[in-house]
Tab-separated table of C-alpha atoms in Angstrom:
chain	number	residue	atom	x	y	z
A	782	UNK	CA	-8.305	51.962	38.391
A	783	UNK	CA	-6.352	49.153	39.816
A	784	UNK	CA	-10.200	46.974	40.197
A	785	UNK	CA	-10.073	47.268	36.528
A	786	UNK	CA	-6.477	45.460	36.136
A	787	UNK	CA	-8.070	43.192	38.937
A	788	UNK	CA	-11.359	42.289	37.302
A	789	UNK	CA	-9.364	41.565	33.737
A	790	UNK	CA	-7.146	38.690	35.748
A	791	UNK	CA	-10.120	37.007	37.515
A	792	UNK	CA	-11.075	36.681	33.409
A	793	UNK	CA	-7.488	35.258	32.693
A	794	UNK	CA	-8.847	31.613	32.641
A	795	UNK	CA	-11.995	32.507	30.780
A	796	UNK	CA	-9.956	33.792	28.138
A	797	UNK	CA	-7.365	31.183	27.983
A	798	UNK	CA	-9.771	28.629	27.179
A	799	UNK	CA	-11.757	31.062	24.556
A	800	UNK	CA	-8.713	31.857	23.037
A	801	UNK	CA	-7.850	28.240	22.581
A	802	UNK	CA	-10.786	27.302	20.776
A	803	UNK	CA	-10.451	30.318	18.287
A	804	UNK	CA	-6.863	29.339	17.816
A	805	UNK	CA	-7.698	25.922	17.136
A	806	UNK	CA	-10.697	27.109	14.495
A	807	UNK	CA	-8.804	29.736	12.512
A	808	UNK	CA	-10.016	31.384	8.661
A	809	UNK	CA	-8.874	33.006	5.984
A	810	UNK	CA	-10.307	36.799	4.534
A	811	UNK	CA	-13.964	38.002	5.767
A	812	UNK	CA	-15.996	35.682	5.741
A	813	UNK	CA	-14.957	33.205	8.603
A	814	UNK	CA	-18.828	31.490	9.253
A	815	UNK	CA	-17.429	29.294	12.358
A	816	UNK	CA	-15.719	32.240	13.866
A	817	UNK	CA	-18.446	34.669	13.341
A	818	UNK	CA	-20.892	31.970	14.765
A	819	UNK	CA	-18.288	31.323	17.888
A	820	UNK	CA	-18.278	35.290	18.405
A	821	UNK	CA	-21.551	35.282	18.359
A	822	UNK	CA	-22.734	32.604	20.890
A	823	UNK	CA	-20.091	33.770	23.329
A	824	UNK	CA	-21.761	37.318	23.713
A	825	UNK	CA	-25.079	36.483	23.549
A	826	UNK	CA	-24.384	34.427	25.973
A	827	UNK	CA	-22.818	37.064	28.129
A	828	UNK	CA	-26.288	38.583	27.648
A	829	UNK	CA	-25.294	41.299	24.749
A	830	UNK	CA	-27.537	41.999	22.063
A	831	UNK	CA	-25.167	41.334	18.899
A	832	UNK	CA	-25.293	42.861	15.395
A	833	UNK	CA	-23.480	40.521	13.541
A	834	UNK	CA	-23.683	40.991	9.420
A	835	UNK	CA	-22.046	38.239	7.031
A	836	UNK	CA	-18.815	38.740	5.936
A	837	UNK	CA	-18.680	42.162	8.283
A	838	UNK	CA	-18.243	41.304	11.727
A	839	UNK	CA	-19.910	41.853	15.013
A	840	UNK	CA	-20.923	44.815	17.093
A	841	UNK	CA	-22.236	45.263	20.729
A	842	UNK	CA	-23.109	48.137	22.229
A	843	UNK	CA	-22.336	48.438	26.018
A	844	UNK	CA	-24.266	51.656	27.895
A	845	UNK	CA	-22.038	53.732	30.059
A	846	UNK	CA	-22.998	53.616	34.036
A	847	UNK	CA	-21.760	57.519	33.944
A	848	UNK	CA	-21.479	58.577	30.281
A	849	UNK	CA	-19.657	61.745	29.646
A	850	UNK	CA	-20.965	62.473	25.415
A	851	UNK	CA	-17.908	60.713	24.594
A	852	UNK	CA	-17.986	57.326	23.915
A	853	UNK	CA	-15.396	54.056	23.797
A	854	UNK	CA	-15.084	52.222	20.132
A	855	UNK	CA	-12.688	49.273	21.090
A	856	UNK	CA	-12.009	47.048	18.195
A	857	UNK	CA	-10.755	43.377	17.558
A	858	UNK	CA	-9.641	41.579	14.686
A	859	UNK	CA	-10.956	38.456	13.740
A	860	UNK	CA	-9.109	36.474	10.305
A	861	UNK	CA	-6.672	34.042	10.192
A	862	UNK	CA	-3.218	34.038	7.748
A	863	UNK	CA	-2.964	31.145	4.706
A	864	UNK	CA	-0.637	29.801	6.762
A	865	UNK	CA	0.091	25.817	8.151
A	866	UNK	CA	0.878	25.919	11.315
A	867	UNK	CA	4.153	24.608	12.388
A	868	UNK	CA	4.647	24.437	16.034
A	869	UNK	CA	3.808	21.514	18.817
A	870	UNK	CA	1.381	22.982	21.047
A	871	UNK	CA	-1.700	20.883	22.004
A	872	UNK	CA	-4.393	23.313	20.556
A	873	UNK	CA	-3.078	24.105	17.011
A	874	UNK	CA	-4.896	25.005	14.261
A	875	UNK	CA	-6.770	22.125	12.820
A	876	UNK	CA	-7.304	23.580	9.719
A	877	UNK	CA	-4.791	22.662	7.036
A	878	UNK	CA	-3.523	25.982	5.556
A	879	UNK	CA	-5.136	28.130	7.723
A	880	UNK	CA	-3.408	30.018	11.258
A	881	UNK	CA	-4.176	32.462	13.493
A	882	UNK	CA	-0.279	33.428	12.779
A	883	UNK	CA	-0.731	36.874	13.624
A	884	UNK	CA	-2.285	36.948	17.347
A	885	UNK	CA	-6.024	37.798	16.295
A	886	UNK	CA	-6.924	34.974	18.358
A	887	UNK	CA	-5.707	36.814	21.172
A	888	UNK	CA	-6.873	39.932	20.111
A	889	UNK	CA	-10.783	38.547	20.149
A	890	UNK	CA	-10.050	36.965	23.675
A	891	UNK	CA	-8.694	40.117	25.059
A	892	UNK	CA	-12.011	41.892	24.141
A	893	UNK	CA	-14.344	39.140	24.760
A	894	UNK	CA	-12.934	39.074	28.457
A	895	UNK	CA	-13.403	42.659	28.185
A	896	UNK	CA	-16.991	42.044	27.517
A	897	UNK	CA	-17.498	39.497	30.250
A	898	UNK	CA	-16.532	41.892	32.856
A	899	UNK	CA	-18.562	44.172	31.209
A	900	UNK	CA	-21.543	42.128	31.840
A	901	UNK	CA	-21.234	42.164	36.065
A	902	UNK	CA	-19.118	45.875	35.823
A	903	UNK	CA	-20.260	48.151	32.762
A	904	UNK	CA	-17.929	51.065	32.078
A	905	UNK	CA	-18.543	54.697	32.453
A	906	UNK	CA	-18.748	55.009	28.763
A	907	UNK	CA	-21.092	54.134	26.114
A	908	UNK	CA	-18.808	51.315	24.554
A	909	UNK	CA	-18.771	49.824	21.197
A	910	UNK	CA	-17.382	46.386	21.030
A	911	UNK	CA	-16.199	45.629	17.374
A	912	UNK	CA	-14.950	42.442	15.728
A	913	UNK	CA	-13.258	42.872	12.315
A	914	UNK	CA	-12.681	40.260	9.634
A	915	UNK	CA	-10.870	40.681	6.437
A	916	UNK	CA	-7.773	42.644	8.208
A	917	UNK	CA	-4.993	41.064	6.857
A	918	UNK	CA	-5.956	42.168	3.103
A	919	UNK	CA	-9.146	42.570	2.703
A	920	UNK	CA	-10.073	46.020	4.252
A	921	UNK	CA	-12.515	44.598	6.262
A	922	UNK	CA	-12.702	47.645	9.264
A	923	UNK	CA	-14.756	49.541	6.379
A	924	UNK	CA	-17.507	47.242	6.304
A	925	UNK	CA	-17.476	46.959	10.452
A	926	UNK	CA	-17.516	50.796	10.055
A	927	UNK	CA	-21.287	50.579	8.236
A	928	UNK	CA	-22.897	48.727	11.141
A	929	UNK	CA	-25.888	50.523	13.187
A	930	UNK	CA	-24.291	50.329	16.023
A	931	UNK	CA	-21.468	52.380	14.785
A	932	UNK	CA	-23.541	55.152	13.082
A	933	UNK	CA	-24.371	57.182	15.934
A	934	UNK	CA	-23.947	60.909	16.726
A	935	UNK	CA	-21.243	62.614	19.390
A	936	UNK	CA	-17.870	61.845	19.892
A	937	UNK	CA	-15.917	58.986	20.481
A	938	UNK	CA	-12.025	57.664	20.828
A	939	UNK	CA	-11.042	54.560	19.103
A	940	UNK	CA	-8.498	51.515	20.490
A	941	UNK	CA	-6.895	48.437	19.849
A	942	UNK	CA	-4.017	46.802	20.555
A	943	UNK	CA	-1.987	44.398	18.668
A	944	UNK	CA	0.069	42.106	19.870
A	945	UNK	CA	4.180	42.062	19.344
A	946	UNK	CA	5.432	38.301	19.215
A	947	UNK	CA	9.192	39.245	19.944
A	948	UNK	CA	8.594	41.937	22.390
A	949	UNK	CA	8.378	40.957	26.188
A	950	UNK	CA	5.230	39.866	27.407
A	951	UNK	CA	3.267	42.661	29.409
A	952	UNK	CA	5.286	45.073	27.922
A	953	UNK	CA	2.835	48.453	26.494
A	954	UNK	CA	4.962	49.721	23.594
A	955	UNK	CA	2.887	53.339	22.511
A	956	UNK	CA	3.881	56.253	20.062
A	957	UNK	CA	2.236	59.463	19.535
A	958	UNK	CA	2.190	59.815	16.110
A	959	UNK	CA	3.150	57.349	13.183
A	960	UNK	CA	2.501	54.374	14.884
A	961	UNK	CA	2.208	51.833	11.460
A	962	UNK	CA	3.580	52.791	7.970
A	963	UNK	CA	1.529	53.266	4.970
A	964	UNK	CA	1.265	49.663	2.673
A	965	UNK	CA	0.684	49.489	-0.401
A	966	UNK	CA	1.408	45.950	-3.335
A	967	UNK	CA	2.633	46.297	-6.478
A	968	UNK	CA	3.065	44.039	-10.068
A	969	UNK	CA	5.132	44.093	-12.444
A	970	UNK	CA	4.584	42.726	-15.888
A	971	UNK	CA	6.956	41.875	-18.380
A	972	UNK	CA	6.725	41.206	-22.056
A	973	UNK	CA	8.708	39.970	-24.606
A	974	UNK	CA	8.621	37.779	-28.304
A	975	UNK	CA	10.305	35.054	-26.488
A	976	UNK	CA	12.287	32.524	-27.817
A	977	UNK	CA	14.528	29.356	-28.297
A	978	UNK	CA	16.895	29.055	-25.036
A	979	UNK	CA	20.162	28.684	-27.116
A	980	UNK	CA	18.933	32.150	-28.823
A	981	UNK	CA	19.316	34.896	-25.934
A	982	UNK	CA	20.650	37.496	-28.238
A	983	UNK	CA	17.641	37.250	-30.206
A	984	UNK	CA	15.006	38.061	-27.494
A	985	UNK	CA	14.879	39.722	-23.885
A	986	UNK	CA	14.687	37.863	-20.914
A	987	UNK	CA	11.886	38.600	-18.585
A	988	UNK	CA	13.839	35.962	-16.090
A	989	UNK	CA	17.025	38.112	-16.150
A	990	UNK	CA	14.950	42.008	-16.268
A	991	UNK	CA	12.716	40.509	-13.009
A	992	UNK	CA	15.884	39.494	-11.058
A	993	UNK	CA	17.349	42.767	-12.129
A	994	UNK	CA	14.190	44.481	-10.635
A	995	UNK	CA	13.957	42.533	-7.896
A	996	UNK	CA	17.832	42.577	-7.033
A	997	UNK	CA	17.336	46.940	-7.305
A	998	UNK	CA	13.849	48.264	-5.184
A	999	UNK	CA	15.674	47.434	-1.758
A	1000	UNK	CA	18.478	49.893	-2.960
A	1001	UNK	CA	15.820	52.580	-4.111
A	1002	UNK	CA	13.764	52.280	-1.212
A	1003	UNK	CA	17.442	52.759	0.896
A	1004	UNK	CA	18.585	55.550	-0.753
A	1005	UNK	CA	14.682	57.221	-0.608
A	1006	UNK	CA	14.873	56.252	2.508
A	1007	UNK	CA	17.470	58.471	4.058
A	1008	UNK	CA	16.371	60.229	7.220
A	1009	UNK	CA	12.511	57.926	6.725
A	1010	UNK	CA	12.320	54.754	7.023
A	1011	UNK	CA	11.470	53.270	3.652
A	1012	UNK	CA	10.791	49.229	2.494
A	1013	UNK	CA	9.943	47.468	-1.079
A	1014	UNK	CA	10.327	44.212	-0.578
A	1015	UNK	CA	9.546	42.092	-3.879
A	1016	UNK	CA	7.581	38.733	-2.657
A	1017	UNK	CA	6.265	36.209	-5.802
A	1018	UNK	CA	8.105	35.838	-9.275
A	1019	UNK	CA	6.356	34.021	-11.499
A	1020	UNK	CA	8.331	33.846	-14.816
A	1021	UNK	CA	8.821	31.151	-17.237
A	1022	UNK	CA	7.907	27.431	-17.300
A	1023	UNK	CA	10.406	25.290	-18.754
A	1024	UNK	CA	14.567	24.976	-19.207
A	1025	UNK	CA	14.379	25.220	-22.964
A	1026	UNK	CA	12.484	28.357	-23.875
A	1027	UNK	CA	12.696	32.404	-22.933
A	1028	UNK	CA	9.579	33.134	-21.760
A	1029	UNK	CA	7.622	35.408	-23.677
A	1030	UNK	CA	6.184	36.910	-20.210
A	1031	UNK	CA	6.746	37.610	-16.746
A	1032	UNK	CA	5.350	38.837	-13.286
A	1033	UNK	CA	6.795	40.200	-9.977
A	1034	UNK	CA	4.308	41.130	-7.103
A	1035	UNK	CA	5.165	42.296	-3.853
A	1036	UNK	CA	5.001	44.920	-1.153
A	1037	UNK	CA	6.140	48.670	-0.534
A	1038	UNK	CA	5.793	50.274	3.131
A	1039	UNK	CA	6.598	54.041	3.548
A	1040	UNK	CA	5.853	56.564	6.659
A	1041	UNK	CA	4.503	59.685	5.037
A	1042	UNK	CA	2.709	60.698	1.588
A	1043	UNK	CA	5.881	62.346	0.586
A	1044	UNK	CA	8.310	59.175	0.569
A	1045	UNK	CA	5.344	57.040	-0.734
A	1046	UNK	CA	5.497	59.200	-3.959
A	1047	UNK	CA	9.119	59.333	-4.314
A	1048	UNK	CA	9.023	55.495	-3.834
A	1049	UNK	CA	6.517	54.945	-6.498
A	1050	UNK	CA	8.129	57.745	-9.193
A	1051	UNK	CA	11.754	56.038	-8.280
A	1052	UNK	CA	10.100	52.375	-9.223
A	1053	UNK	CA	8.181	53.848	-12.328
A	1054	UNK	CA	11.549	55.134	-13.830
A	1055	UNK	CA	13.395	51.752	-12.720
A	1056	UNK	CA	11.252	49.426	-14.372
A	1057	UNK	CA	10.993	51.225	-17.605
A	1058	UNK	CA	14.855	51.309	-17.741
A	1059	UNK	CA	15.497	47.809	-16.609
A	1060	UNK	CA	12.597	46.738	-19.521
A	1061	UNK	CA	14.450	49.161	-22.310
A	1062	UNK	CA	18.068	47.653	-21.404
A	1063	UNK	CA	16.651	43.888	-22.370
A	1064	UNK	CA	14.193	44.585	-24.805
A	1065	UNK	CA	11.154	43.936	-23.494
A	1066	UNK	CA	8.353	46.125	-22.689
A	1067	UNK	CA	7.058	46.545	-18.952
A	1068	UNK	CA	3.601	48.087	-16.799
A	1069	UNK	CA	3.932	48.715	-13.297
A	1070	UNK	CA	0.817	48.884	-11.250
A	1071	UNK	CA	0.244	50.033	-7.663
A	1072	UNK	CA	-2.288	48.492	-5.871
A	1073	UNK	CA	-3.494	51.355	-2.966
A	1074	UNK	CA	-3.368	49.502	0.324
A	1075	UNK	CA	-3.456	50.574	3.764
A	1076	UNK	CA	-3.423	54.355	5.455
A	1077	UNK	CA	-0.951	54.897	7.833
A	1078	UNK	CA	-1.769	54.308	11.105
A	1079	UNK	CA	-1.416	57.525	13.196
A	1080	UNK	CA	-2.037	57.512	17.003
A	1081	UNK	CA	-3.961	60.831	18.414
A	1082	UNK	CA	-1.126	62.737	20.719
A	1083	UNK	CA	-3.731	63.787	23.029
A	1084	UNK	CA	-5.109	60.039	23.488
A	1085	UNK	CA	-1.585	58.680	23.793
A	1086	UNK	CA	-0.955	61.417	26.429
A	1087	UNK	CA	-4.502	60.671	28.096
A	1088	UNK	CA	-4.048	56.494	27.714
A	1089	UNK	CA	-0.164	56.411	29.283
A	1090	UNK	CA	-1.617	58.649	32.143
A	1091	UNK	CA	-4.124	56.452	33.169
A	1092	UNK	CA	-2.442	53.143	32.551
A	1093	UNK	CA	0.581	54.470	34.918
A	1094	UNK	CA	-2.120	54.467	37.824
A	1095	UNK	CA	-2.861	51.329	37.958
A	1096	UNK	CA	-0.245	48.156	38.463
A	1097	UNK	CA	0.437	48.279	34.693
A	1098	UNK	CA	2.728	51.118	35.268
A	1099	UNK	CA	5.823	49.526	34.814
A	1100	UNK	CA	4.899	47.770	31.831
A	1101	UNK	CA	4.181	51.139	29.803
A	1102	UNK	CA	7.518	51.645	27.347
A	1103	UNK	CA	7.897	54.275	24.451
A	1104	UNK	CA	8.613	52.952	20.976
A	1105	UNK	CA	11.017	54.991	19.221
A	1106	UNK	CA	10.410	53.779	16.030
A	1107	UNK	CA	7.053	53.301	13.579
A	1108	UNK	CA	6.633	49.987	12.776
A	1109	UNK	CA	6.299	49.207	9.380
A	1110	UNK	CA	3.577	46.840	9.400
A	1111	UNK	CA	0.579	48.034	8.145
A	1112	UNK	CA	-3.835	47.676	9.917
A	1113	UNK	CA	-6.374	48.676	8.591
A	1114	UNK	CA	-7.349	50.136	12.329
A	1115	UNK	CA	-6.261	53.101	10.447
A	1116	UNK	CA	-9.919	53.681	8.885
A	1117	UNK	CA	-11.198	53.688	12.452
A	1118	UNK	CA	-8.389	56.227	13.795
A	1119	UNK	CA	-9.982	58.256	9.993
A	1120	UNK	CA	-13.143	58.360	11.920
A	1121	UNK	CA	-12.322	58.677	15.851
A	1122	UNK	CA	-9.279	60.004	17.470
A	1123	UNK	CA	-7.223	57.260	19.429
A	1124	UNK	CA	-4.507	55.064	19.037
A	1125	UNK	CA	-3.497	51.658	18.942
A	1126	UNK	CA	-0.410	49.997	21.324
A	1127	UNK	CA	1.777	46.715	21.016
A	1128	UNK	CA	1.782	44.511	23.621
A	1129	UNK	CA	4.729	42.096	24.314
A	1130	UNK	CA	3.589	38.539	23.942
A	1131	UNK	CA	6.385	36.701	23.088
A	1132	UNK	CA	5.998	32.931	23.817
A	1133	UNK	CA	8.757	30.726	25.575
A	1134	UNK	CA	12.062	30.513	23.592
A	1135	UNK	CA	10.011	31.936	20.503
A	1136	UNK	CA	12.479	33.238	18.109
A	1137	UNK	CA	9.832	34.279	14.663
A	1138	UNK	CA	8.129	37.038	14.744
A	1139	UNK	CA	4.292	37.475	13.895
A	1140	UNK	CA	3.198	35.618	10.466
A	1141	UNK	CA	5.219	32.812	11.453
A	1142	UNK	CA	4.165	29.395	10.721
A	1143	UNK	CA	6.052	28.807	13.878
A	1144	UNK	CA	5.250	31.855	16.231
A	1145	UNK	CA	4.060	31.610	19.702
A	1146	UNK	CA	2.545	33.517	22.080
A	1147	UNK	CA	2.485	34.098	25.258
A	1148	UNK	CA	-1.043	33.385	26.922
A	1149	UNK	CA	-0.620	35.422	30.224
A	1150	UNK	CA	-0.994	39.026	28.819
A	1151	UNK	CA	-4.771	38.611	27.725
A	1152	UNK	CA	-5.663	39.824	31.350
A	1153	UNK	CA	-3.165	42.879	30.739
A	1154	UNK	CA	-4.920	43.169	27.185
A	1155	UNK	CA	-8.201	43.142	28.363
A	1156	UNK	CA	-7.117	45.524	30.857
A	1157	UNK	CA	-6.495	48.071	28.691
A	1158	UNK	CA	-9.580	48.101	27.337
A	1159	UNK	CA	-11.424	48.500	30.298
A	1160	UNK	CA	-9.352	51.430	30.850
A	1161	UNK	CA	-9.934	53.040	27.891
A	1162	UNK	CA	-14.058	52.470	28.340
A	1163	UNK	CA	-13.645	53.812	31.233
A	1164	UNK	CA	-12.682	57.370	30.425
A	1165	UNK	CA	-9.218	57.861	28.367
């Protein structure tokens, strides 16, 4: 076990510099052509025969030197936020609007490295490499999920890991269980006659009903939330256009996070009612629509059990740290967990004196845990 840990450090260089060039290239949804192509040339050139599909990501298959019928699916995400980067360091994004914000950047490194060792040691495992686009919104782990190299027969465990931008670098935060919350969006629309400013008492207000909404869902989702963690967290208003007229229409969008099916359905019943009574008390009329977003993601007891074992053999084993909590961001790694049992794990990366936490436009990471990241996977291909 500890060669494994060993191998993934000789790598740490490797990945630096990959990693830096994906940072530097970052894009938005599931497409990403340069990334795809980058992806691409680096494996082939590691001598891996690459399905790679438009819009759906790559997949390598790795044989197993000692495969036991159960095979290794470890996955990496590949998009970029719509974010402009806002830090100093000497290989940001030069793509105006676009940031790897949210670590994938490190996440491809990590598995790429994972690869390149891969290439001199294989694992005992038939292994599945996969590289996701389209996670941030775009669902993109179900079109990885088609590829031939995914289809086959027998069982398999699933991994990733994801890294934490304010927890401390090396650390392994894993949970049995819950691991990330359900997500779903939501809009509201609001309608009205509208009217002459100076005439409020004539018309409703789809300015004052959308603050009123917005000011209300974090007190329903608190008092849902008692003994569960529950979030619904308007983020865009887009109502009126002018200082002289009511506006005759309206529109709140934003997110709602919950940890079980239950609270989810509370949450949505408790908004339903809310926004018909805010419309009725100003006189407008209102729709609110649910847009179905993520699963939860739940970690496989078994393979948490199995994955803290084996990392606690190796030097790693002071890094390992339970996380009390769910977090309530939601990955679409869910779809693979639907598929395979297995989990996914934080690790710490947080970057010197960073303060923000991932989506940032000023977040940094810390570079020295993709050996610890790619680590982990060859752990995992190796029997977990």
């Amino acid at each position: 076990m500890t060669g494994r840990v060993e191998q993934a450090r000789a790598a740490q260089d490797w990945m630096v510099a990959r990693r830096r060039e994906l940072h530097q290239h970052p894009e938005v949804g599931l497409e990403l052509p340069w990334t795809h192509r980058y992806v691409e040339e680096v494996l082939s050139e590691l001598g891996y025969e690459v399905e790679v599909h438009r819009g759906a990501g790559l997949t390598v298959r790795v044989p197993g030197v000692a495969p036991d019928g159960i095979g290794s699916v470890l996955r990496a995400d590949m998009d970029a936020l719509p974010v402009t980067e806002r830090t100093d360091l000497p290989f940001r994004s030069l793509e105006q609007g676009a940031m790897h914000a949210c670590g994938h950047d490190l996440h491809m490194a990590m598995l790429l490295g994972a690869a390149k060792v891969f290439a001199d040691s294989p694992p005992r495992r038939d292994t599945i490499l996969a590289f996701q686009p389209g996670e941030e919104s775009d669902r993109g782990a179900l079109a990885v999920l088609e590829h031939d190299n995914l289809k086959f027969e027998g069982d398999a465990t699933a991994f990733a890991v994801h890294v934490h931008a304010l927890a401390q670098p090396g650390a392994i935060l894993c949970r049995p269980g819950v691991f990330m919350s359900f997500g779903d969006w939501f809009t509201v629309e609001l309608h009205g006659p509208g009217g002459h400013a100076s005439q409020p008492h004539l018309v409703g207000n789809p300015v004052e009903a959308g603050a009123a909404i917005a000011t209300a869902l974090p007190q329903l989702a608190a008092e849902i939330g008692v003994g569960e963690h529950v979030v619904a967290t308007p983020t865009e208003s887009l109502i009126g256009n002018t200082v002289n007229v009511i506006p005759a229409s309206g529109r709140i969008r934003g997110t709602i996070r919950t940890l079980s099916a239950g609270k989810r359905q509370a949450l949505i019943e408790g908004m339903q009612q809310l926004v018909a009574q805010v419309a009725d008390r100003h006189g407008l009329t209102a729709e609110l629509t649910i847009h179905e977003g993520y699963p939860a993601v739940v970690n496989h007891a078994d393979f948490m059990e199995r994955f803290e074992r084996r990392v606690r053999q190796t030097e790693l084993a002071g890094q390992v740290t339970s996380m009390p909590e769910p977090s309530m961001v939601i990955e679409d790694f869910a779809y693979f967990l639907h598929r395979w049992p297995g989990g996914m794990v934080y690790l710490g990366a947080q970057g010197p004196e960073n303060t923000s936490f991932n989506h940032a436009d000023d977040v940094v990471y810390d570079e020295a845990v993709l050996s610890e990241g790619a680590a982990l996977h060859l752990l995992v291909a190796d029997g977990v």
